[in-house]
Structures are given as C-alpha cells and as structure tokens.
PDB file of C-alpha atoms and ligand atoms in Angstrom:
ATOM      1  CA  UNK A 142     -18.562 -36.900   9.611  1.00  0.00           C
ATOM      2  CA  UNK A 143     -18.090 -35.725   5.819  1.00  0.00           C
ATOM      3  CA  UNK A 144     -20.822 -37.589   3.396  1.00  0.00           C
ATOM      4  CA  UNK A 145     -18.264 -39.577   0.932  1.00  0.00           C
ATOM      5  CA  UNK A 146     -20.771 -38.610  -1.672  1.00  0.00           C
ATOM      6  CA  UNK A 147     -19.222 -34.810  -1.550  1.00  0.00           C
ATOM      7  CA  UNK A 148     -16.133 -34.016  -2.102  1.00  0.00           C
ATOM      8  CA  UNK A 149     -14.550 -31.958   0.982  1.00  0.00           C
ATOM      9  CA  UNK A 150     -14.397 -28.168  -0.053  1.00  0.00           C
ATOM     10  CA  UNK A 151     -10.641 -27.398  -0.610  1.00  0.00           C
ATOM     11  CA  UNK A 152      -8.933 -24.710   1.710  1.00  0.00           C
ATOM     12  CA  UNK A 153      -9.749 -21.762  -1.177  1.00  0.00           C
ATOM     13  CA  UNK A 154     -13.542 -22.907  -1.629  1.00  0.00           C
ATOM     14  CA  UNK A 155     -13.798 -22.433   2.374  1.00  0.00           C
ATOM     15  CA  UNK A 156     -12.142 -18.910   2.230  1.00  0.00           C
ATOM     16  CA  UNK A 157     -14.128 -17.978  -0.568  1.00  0.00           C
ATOM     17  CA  UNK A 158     -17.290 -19.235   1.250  1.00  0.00           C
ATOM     18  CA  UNK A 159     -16.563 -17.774   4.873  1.00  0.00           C
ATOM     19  CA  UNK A 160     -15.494 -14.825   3.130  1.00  0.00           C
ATOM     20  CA  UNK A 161     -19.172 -14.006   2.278  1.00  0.00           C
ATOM     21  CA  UNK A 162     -19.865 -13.613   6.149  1.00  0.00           C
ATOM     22  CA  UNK A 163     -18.392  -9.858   7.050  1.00  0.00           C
ATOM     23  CA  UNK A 164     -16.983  -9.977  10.249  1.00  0.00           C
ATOM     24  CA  UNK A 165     -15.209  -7.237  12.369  1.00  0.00           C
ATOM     25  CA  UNK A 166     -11.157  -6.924  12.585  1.00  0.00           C
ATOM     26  CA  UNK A 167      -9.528  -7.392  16.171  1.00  0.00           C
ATOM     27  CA  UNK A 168      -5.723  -7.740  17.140  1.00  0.00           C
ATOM     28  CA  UNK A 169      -4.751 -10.242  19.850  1.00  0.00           C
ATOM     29  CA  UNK A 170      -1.890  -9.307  22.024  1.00  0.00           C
ATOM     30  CA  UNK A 171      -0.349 -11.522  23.859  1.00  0.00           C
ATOM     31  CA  UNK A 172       3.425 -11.608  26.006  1.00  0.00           C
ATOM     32  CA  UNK A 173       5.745 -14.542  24.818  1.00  0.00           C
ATOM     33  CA  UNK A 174       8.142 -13.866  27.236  1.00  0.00           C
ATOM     34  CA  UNK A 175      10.634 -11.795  25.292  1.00  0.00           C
ATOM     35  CA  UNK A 176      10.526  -8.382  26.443  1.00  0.00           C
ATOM     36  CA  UNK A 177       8.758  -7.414  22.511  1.00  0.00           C
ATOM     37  CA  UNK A 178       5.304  -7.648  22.463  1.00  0.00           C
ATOM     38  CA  UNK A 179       3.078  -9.944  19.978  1.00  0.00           C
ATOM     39  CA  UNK A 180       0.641 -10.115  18.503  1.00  0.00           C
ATOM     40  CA  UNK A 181      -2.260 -10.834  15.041  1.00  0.00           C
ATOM     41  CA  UNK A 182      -4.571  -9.460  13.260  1.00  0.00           C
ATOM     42  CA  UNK A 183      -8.420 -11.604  13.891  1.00  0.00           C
ATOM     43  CA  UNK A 184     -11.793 -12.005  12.316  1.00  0.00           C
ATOM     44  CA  UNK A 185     -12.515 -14.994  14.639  1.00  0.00           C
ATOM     45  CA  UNK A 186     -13.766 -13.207  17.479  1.00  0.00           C
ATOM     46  CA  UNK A 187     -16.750 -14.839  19.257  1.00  0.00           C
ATOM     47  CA  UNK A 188     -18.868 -14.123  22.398  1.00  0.00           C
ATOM     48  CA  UNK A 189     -19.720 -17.362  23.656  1.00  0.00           C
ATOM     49  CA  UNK A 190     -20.667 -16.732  27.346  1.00  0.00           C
ATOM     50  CA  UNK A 191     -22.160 -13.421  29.179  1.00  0.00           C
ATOM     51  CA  UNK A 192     -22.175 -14.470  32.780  1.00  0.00           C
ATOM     52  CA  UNK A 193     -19.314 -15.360  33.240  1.00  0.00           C
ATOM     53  CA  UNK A 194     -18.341 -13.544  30.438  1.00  0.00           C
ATOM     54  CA  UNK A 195     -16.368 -15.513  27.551  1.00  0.00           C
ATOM     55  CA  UNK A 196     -15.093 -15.128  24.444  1.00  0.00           C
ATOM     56  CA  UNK A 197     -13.483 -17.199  21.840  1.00  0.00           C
ATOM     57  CA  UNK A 198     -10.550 -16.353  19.557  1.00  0.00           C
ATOM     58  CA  UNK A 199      -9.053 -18.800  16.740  1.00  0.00           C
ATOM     59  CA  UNK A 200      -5.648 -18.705  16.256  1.00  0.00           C
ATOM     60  CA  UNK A 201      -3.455 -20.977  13.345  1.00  0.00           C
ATOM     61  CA  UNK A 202      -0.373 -23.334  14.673  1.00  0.00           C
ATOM     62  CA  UNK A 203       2.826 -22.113  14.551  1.00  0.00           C
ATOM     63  CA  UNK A 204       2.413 -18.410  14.621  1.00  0.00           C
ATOM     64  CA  UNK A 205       4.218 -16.858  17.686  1.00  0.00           C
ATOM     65  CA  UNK A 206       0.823 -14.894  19.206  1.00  0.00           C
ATOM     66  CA  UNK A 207      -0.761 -19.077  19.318  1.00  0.00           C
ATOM     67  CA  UNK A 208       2.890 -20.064  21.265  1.00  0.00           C
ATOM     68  CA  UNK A 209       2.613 -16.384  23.064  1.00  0.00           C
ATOM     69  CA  UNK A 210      -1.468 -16.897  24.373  1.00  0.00           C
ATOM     70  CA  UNK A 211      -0.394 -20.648  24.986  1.00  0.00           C
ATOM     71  CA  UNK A 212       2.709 -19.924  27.580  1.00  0.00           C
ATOM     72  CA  UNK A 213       1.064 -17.000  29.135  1.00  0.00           C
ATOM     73  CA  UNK A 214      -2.652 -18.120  29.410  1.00  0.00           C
ATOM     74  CA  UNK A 215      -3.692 -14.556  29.040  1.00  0.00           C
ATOM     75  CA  UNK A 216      -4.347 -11.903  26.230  1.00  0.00           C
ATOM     76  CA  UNK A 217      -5.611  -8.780  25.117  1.00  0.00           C
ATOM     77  CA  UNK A 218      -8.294  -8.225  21.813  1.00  0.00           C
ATOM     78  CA  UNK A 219      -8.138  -5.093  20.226  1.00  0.00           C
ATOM     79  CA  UNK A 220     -11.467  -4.677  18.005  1.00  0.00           C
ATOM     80  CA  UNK A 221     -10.476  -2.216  15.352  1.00  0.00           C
ATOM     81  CA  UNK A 222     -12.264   1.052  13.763  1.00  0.00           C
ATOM     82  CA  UNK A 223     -12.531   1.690  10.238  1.00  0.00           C
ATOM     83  CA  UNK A 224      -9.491   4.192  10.294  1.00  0.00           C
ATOM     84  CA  UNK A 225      -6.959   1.340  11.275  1.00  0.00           C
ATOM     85  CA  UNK A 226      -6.981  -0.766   8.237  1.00  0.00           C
ATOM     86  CA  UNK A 227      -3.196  -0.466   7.958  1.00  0.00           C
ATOM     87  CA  UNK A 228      -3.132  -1.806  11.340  1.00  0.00           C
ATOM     88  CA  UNK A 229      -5.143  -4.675  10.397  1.00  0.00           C
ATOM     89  CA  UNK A 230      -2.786  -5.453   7.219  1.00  0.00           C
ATOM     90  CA  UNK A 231       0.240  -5.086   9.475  1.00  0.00           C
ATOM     91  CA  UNK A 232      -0.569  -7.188  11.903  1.00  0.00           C
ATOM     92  CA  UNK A 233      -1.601  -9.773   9.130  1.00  0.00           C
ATOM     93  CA  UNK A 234       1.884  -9.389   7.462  1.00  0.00           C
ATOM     94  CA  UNK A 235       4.928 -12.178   8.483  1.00  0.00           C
ATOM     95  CA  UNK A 236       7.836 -10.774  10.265  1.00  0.00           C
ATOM     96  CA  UNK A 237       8.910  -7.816  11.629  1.00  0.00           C
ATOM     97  CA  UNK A 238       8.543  -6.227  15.100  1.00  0.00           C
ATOM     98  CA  UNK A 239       4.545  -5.659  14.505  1.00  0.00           C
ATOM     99  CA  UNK A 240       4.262  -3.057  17.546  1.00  0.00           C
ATOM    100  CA  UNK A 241       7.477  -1.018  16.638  1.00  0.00           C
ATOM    101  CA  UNK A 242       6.510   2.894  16.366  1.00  0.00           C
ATOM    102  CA  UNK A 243       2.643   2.246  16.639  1.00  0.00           C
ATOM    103  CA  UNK A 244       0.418   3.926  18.576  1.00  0.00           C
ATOM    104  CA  UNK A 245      -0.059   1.410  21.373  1.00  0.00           C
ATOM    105  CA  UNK A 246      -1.294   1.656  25.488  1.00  0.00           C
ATOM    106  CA  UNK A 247      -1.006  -0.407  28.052  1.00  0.00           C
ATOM    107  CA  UNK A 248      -4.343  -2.610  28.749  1.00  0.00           C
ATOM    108  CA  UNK A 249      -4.914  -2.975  32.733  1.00  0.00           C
ATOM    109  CA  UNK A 250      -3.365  -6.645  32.577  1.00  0.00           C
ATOM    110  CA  UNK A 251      -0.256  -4.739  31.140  1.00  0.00           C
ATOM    111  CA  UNK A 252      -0.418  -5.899  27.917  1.00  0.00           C
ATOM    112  CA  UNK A 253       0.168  -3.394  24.703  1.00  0.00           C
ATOM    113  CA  UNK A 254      -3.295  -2.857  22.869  1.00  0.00           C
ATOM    114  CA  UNK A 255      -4.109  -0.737  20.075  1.00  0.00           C
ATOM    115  CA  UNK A 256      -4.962   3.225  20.689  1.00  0.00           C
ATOM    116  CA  UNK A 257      -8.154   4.274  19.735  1.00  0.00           C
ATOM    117  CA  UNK A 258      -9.453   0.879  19.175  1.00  0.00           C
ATOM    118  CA  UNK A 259     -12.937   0.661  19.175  1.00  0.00           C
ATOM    119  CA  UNK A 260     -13.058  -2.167  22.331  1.00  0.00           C
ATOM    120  CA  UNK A 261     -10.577  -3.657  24.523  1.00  0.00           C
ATOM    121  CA  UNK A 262     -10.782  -7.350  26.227  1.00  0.00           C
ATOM    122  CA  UNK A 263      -8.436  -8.471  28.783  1.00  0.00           C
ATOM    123  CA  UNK A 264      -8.447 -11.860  29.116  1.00  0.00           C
ATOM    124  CA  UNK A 265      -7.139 -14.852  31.037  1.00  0.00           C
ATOM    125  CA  UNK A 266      -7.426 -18.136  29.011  1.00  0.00           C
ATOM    126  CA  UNK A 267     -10.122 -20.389  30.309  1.00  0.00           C
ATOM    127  CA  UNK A 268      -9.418 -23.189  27.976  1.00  0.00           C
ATOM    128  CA  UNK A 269      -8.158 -24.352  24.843  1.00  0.00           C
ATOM    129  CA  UNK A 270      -8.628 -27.130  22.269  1.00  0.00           C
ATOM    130  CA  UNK A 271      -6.673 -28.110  19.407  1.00  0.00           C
ATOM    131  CA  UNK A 272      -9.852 -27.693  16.138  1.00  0.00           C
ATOM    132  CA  UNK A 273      -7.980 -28.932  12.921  1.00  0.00           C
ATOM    133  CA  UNK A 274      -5.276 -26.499  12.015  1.00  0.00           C
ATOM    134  CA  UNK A 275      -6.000 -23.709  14.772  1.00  0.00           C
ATOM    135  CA  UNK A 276      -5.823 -23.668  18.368  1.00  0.00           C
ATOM    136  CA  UNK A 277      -9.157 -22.359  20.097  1.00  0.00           C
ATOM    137  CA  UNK A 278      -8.919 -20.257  22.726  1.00  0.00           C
ATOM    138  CA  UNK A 279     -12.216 -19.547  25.173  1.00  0.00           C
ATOM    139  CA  UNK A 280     -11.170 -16.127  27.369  1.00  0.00           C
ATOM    140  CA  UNK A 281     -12.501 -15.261  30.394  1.00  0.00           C
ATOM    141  CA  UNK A 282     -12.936 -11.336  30.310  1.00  0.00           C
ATOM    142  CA  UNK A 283     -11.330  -9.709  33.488  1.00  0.00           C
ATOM    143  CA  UNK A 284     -11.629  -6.197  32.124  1.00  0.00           C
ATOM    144  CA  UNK A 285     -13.378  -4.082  28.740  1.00  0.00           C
ATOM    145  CA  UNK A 286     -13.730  -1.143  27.670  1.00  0.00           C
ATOM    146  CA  UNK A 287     -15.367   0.197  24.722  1.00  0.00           C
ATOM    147  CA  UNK A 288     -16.057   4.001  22.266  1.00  0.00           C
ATOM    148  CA  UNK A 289     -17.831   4.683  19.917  1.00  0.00           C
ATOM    149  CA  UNK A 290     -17.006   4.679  16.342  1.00  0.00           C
ATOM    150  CA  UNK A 291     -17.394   3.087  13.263  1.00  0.00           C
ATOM    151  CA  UNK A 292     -16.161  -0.646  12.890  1.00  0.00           C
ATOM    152  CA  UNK A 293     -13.533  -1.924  10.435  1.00  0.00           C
ATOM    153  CA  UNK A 294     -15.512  -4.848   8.481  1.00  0.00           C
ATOM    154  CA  UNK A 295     -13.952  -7.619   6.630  1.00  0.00           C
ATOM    155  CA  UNK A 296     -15.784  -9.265   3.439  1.00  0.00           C
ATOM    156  CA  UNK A 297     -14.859 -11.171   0.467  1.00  0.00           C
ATOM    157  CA  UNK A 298     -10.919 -10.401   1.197  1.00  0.00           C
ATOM    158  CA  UNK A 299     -11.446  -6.722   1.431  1.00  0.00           C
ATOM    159  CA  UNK A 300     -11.732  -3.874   4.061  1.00  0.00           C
ATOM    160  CA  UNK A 301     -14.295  -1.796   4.146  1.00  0.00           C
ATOM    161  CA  UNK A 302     -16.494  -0.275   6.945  1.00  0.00           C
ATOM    162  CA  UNK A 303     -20.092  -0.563   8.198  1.00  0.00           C
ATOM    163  CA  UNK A 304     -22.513   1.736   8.455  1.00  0.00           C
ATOM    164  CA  UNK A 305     -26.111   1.118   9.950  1.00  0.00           C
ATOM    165  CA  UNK A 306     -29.476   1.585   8.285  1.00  0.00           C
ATOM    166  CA  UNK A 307     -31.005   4.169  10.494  1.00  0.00           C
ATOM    167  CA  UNK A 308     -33.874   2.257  11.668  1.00  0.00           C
ATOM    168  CA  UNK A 309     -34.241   1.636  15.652  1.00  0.00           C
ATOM    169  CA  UNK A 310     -31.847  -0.349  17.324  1.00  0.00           C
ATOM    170  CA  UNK A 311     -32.868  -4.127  17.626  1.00  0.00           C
ATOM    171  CA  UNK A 312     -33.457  -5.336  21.156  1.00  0.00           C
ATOM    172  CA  UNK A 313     -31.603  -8.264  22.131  1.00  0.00           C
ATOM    173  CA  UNK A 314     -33.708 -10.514  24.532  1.00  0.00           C
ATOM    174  CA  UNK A 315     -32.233 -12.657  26.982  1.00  0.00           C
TER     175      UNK A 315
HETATM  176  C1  FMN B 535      -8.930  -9.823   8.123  1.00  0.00           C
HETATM  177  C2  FMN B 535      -8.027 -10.943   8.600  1.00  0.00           C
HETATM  178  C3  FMN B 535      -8.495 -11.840   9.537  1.00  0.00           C
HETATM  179  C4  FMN B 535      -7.676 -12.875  10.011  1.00  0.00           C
HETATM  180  N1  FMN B 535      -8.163 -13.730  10.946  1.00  0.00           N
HETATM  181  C5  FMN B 535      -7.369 -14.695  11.442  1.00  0.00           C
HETATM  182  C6  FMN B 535      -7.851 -15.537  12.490  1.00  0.00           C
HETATM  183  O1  FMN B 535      -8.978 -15.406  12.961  1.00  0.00           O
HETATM  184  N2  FMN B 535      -7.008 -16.500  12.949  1.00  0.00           N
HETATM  185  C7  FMN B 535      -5.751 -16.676  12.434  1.00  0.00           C
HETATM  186  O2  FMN B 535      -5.045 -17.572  12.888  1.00  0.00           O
HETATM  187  N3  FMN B 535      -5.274 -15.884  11.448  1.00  0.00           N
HETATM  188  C8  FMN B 535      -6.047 -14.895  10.958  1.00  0.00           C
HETATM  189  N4  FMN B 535      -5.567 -14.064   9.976  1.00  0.00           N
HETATM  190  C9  FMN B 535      -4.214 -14.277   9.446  1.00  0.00           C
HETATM  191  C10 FMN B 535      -3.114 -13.754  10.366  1.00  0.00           C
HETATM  192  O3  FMN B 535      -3.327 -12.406  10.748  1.00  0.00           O
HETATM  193  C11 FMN B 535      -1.738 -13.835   9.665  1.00  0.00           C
HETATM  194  O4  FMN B 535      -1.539 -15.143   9.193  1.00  0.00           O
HETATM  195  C12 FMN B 535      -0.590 -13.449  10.570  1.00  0.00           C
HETATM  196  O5  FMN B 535       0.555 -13.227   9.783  1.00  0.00           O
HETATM  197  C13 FMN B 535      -0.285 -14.537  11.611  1.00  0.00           C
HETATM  198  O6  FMN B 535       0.729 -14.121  12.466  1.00  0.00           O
HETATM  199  P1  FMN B 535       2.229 -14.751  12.393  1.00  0.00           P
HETATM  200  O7  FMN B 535       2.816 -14.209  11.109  1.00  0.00           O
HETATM  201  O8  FMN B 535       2.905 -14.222  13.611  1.00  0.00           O
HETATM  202  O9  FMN B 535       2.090 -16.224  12.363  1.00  0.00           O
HETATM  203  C14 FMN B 535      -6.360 -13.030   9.501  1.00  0.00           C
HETATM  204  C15 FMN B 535      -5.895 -12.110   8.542  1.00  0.00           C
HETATM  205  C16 FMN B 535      -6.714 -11.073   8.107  1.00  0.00           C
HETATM  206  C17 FMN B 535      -6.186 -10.091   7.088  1.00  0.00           C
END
C-alpha cells in the first residue's frame, strides 16, 4: 500500500524512472482469429521459471495482440537484434497491417515470427492476471530457438545496442 506521506509518481515520472533500466526489444505474435496476423513490440519480457520453463510478458488493455494472446492462449516472442530497430518502431506504431511485406517465418506452433531474430519462444499461456492497466501473461515455453548476434537495447526512450566488456563470461549458479 502507497505511504499517504508520498505522493504517487505520475505515469511520466514512472517512464522516466523505468526508462533508466535498459532492457532488450521482443515482438509478441499472437493469432486473433482473423486470418492477419498480430502482433507488439515488448520490453517486458521476463524469465520467471526454468523447469518448467516460464516466461512472463506484459501487455496494455485494449490493444488487439492482449485480445489476440487472450482468445488463443498461445503466442510467439520474437527477441530482436540491433539491426531491427525499424521493426521495433513498427510494431510500436497504431494501425496498419504490422506484418504486411516483412520478413516473417513461421514459428513451429505456426505462428508468424520475425526473421533473423535473435530468439524465438513458442508459448502456450499458463496464466494470466489482470496488474493495473496491463494484462500479465506467464508462458509456458513449448519450443526456442536462439543465434547469435548482437541485442537491440532499449534505454531512456532510445534504441541503441549492447556490446559486452570483454571480460569472462559470468557463471550463473543454480
Ligand atoms: C521499446 C518499447 C517497448 C514497449 N514495451 C511494451 C510492453 O512491454 N507492453 C506493452 O503493452 N506495450 C509496450 N510498448 C508499447 C506498444 O508497443 C505500443 O503501444 C503498440 O502500439 C501497442 O499495440 P496496439 O497499437 O495494437 O495496441 C512498447 C513500446 C516500445 C517502443
């Protein structure tokens, strides 16, 4: 519960806040049905659970890819490589037929998913709760694939890429 003391940070103070955490780019995919694929450009991209393995995606009410994951309790996350900022802006854009004339595949659950992404998730929804203003989505991962590359990194409102230190790579314990 908010302290009454503060007052709560407006929507722009949040952005402006969050937006000092870089995170990675993804597209969700998702089929509402139509016969014309959907689908969002992401930052909220979480791995919650390795075994099983689950991930989390946010998504805001009222866009059609939130309706589209909703009715067909599956979708697809592209994670995007610093080439495909225009992908990342289109996707991010209102209206329009977002996959017309781009270089899409076909995942393995059928769904369209961006070439040459750097990672692929297929994912059947394993539940969902309403969180303020966004639906959140945890996945259960039925298939992934992944390349190597060079990620497309978000920060501050801007695009830019990341590019490691060259010191050793940090081991992860379990
Ligand atoms: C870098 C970036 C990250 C974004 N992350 C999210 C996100 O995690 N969840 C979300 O709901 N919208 C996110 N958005 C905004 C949506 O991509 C944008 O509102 C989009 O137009 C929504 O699709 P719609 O027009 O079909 O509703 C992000 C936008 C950008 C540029």
């Amino acid at each position: 519960m908010a302290n009454p003391q503060f007052a709560a940070p407006t929507p722009m103070d949040l952005r402006s806040s969050m937006g000092r955490f870089t995170t990675g780019v993804a597209v969700v995919s998702a089929d509402d049905g139509t016969g014309e694929p959907c689908g969002m450009t992401i930052s909220s991209l979480g791995s919650i659970s390795l075994d099983p393995p689950i991930l989390l995606i946010s998504l805001t009410h009222g866009s059609r890819t939130t309706d589209a994951v909703e009715h067909a309790g599956a979708f697809s996350v592209s994670v995007l490589s610093s080439r495909q900022e225009a992908i990342a802006r289109r996707f991010a854009t209102r209206g329009g037929a977002r996959f017309e004339g781009m270089p899409f595949v076909t995942s393995p659950s059928g769904l369209p998913v961006i070439k040459d992404a750097l990672a692929i998730f297929d994912c059947v929804v394993h539940s969902a709760h309403d969180i303020g203003d966004h639906r959140v989505f945890y996945g259960s991962i039925i298939d992934l694939q992944w390349r190597d590359g060079t990620g497309l990194a978000f920060y501050a409102g801007k695009f830019g890429d990341f590019h490691d230190f060259g010191h050793d790579e940090m081991p992860w314990l379990f």
